[in-house]
Coordinates of C-alpha atoms in Angstrom, one line a residue:
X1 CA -4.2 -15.8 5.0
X2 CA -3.2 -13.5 1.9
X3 CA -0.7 -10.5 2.8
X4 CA -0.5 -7.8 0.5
X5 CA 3.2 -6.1 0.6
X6 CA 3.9 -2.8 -0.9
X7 CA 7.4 -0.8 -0.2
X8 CA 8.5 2.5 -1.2
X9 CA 12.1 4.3 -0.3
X10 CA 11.3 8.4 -0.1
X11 CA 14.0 11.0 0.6
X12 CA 12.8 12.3 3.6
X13 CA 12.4 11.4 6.9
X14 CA 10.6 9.1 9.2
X15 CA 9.3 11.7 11.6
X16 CA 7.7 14.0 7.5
X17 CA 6.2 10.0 7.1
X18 CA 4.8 9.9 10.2
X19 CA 3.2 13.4 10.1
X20 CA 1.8 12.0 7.1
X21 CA 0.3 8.3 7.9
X22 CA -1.2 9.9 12.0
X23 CA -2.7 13.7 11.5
X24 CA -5.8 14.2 9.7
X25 CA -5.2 17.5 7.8
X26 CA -2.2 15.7 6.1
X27 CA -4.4 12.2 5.6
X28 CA -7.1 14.5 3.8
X29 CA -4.7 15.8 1.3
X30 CA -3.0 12.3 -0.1
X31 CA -5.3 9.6 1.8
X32 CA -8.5 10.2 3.3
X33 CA -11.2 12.2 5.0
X34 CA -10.8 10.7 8.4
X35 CA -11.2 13.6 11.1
X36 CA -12.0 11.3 14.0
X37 CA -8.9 9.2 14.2
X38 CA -6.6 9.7 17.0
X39 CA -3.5 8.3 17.7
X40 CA -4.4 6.5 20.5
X41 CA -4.8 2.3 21.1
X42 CA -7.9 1.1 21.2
X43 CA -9.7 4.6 19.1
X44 CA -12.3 4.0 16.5
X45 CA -12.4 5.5 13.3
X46 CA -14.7 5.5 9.9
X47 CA -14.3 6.9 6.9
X48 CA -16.1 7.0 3.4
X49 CA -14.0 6.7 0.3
X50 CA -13.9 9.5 -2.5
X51 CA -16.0 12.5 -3.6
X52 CA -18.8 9.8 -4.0
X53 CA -18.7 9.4 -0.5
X54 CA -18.3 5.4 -1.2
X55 CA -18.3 2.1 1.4
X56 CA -18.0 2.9 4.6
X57 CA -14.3 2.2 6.5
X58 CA -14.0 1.6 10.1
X59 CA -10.8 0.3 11.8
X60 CA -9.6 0.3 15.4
X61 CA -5.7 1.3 16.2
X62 CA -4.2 -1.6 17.9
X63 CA -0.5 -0.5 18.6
X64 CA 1.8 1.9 16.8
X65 CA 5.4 3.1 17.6
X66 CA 6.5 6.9 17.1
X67 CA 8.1 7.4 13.7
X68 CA 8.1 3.2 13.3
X69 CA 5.0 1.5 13.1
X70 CA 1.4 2.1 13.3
X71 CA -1.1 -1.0 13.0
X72 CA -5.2 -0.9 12.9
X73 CA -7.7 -2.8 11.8
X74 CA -9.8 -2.1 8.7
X75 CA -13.4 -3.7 7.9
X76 CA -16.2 -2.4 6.5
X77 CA -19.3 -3.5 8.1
X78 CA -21.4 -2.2 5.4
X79 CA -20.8 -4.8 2.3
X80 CA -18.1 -7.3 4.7
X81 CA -18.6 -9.5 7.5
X82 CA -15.0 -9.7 7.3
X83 CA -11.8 -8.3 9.1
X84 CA -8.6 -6.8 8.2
X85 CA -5.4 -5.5 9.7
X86 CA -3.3 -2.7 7.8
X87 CA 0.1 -2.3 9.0
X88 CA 2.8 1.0 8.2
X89 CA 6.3 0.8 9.1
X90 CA 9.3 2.9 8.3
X91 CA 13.2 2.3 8.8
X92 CA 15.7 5.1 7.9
X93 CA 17.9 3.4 5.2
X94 CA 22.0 3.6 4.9
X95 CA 21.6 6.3 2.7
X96 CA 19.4 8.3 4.8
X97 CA 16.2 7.7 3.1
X98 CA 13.0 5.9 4.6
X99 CA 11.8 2.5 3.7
X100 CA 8.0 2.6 3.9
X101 CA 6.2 -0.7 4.1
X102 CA 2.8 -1.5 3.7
X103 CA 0.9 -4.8 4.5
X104 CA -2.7 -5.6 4.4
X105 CA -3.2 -9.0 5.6
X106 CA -7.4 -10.4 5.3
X107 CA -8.3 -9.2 2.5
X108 CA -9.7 -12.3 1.3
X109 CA -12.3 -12.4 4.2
X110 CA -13.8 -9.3 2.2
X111 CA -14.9 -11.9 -0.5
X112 CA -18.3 -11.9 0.6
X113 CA -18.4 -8.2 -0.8
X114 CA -18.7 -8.7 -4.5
X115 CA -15.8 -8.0 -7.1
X116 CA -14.8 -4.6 -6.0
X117 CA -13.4 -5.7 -2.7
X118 CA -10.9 -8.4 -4.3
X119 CA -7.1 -9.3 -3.3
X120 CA -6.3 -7.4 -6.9
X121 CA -8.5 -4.7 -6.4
X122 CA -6.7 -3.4 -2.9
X123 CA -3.1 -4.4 -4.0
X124 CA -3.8 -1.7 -7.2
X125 CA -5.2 0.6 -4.5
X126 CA -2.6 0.6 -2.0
X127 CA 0.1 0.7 -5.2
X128 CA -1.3 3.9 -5.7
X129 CA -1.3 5.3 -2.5
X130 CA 1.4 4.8 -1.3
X131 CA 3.8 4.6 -4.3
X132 CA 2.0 8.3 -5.9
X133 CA -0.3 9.7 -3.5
X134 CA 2.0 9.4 -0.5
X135 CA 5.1 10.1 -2.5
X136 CA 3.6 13.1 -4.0
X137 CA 2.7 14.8 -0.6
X138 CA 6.3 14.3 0.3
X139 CA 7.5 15.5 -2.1
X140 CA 5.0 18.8 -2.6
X141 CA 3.8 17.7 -6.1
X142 CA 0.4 19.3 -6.5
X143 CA -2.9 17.8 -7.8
X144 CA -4.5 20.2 -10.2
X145 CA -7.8 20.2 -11.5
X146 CA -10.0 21.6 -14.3
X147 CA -13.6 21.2 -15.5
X148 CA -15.7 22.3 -18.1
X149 CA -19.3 21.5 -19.6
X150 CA -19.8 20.7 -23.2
X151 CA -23.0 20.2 -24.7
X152 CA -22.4 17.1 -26.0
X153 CA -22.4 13.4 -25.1
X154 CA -20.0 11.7 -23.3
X155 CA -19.2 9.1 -26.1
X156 CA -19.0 11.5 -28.7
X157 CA -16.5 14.0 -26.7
X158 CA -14.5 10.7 -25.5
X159 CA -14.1 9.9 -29.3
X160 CA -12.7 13.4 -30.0
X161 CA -10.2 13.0 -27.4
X162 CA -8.7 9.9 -27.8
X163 CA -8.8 9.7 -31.8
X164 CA -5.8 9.9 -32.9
X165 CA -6.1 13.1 -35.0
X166 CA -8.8 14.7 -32.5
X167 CA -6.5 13.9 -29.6
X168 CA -3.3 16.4 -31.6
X169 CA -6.4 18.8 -32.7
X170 CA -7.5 19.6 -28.6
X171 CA -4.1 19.5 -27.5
X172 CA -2.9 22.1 -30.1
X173 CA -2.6 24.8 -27.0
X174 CA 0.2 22.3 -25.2
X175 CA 2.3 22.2 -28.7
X176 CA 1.2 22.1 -32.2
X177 CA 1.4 19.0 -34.0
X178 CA 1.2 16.8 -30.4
X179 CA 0.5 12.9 -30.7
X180 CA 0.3 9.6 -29.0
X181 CA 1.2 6.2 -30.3
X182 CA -0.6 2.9 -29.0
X183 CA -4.1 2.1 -28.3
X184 CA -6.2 3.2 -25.3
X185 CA -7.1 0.1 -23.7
X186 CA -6.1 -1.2 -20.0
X187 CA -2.5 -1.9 -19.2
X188 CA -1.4 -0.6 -23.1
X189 CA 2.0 1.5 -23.4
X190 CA 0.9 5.0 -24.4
X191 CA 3.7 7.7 -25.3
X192 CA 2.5 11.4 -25.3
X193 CA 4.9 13.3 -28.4
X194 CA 5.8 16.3 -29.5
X195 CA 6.5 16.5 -33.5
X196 CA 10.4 16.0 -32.8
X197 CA 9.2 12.5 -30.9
X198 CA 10.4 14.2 -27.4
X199 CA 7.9 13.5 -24.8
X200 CA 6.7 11.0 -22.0
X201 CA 5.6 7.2 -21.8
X202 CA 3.0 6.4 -19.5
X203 CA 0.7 3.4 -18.7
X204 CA -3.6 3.1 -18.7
X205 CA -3.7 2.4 -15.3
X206 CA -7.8 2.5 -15.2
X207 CA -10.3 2.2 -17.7
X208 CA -13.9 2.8 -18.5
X209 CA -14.6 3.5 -22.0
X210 CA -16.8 7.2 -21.9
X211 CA -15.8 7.6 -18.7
X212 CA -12.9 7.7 -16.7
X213 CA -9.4 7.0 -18.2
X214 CA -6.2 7.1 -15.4
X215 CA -3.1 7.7 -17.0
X216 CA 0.1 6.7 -14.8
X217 CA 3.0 8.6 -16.2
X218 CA 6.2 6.6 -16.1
X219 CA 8.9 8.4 -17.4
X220 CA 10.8 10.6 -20.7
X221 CA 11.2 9.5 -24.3
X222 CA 14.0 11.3 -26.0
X223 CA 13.4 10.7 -30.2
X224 CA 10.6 8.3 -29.9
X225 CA 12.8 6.0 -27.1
X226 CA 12.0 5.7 -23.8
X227 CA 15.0 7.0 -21.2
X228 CA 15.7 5.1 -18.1
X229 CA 14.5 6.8 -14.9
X230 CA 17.7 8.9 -13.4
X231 CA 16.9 10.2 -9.7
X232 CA 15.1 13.3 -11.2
X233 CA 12.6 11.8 -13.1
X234 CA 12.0 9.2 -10.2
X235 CA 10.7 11.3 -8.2
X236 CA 7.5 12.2 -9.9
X237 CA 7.7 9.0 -12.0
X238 CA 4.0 7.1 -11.5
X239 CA 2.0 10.7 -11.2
X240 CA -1.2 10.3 -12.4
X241 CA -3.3 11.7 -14.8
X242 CA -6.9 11.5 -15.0
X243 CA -10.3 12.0 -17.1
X244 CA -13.5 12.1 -16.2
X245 CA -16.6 12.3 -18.2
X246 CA -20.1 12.6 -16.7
X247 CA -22.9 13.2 -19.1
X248 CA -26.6 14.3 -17.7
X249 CA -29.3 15.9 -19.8
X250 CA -27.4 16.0 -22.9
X251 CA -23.8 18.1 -21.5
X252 CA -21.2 16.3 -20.6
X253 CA -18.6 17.9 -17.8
X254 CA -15.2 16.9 -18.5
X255 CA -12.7 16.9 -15.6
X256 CA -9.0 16.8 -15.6
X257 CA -6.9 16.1 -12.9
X258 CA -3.2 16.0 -13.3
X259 CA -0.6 15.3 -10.5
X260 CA 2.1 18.3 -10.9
X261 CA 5.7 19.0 -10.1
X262 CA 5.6 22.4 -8.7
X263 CA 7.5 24.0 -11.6
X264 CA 4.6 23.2 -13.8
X265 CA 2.0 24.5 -11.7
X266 CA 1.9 27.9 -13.3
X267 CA 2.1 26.4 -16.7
X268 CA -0.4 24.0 -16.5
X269 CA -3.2 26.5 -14.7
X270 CA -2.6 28.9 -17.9
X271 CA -2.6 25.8 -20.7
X272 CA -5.5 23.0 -19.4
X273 CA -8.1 25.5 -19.9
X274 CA -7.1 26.4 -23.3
X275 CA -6.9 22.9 -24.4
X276 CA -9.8 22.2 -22.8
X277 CA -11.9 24.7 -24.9
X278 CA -10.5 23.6 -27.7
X279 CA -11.8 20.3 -27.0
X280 CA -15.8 22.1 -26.6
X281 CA -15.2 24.0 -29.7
X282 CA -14.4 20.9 -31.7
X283 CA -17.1 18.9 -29.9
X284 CA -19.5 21.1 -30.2
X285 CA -19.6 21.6 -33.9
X286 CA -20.4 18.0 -34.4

């Protein structure tokens, strides 16, 4: 049987974790929807996944241990004859942090599910949840979102912004003269400039070409090199930031979510819509 690991260290504590992984106000902000679980052996719970309201989740808690461990199954009944198990744990470290472990051990029974339910699939999930979404709760860094419609289709707008010259014409509100080097295609090396080569290197962590693009922002480049990650810059290092284009009738509405360090909040709720009308402007006139 395939286990999936993933492990995390956060500085904070066991009991902030805890909150986190066992009451559903604080699972609907980083992990999911799920308003009937309870912290109780033997409860049932289901969930569906996303705004699209996608495959339906059911597990059963089958032990936990406050501010240690809390173990459930997960299957989904809908797509799977298969069974899973998900396991949390969390150990304070020497240095007063918390070691958060993940596993996921079953997975392969979900085979019979088609191609979205493979080994590969969940490991890149989990990666994300716990590595960003968790850490980011943690730590209070905030999701922020903007939209707007462009009459237009989605291939031509998704041309406008990742063309080289098109992408440093939309942008223009961020910083004149801003750039990218590298191609977007999945897994690729992307660094996001400004004109003195100062900036931030990130990685295509999802890709569908007209439609959704997930950048995962690793850390800073300093004169077109990329800096190692000192403490500060680890603790927003793998935010996401993400693009979504959905065309119907001929307008396309663009959506931008970017994971925030509080300090840019402000800055970014004044900016993203000015970029982003720059971006219907220009698309527009084609």
């Amino acid at each position: 049987m395939s286990k999936i690991t993933i492990e995390a260290i956060f500085d904070t504590t066991a009991e902030n974790v805890w909150d986190a992984i066992k009451r559903p106000e604080a699972m609907k902000m980083w992990y999911f929807d799920i308003p009937n679980f309870k912290l109780v052996v033997g409860n049932e719970f289901s969930f569906y996944e996303g705004e699209a309201q996608m495959y339906l989740h059911k597990g059963k808690i089958l032990d936990f241990s406050v501010n240690q461990m809390l173990q459930h199954t997960w299957t989904h009944p809908e797509q799977s004859n298969g069974s899973s198990v998900v396991t949390w744990t969390m150990a304070t470290t020497d240095d007063n942090k918390v070691k958060v472990t993940l596993t996921h051990e079953g997975v392969e029974s979900f085979a019979d599910a088609g191609k979205d339910f493979t080994v590969a699939n969940y490991e890149m999930g989990w990666n994300a949840l716990v590595k960003t979404n968790l850490r980011n709760y943690l730590y209070n860094i905030k999701k922020v979102t903007f939209e707007i419609a462009i009459v237009a289709s989605a291939e031509a707008i998704w041309n406008i912004m990742w063309d080289k010259k098109g992408y440093t014409n939309w942008m223009t509100p961020f910083c004149e003269g801003s750039y990218f080097t590298g191609e977007i295609e999945m897994g690729n090396r992307i660094h996001f400039l400004m004109p003195k080569g100062d900036g931030m290197f990130s990685d295509v962590f999802f890709l569908k070409p007209n439609k959704i693009v997930m950048f995962q922002h690793i850390g800073n480049v300093k004169e077109g090199k990329e800096l190692p990650l000192d403490a500060e810059t680890q603790k927003w290092s793998g935010c996401f930031e993400t693009y979504k284009l959905n065309e119907i009738d001929g307008v396309t509405t663009v959506t931008a979510e970017v994971d925030c360090v509080e300090h840019y909040v402000d800055f970014m709720n004044k900016t993203f819509p000015l970029a982003l009308q720059e971006l219907k402007k220009i698309s527009e006139k084609k």
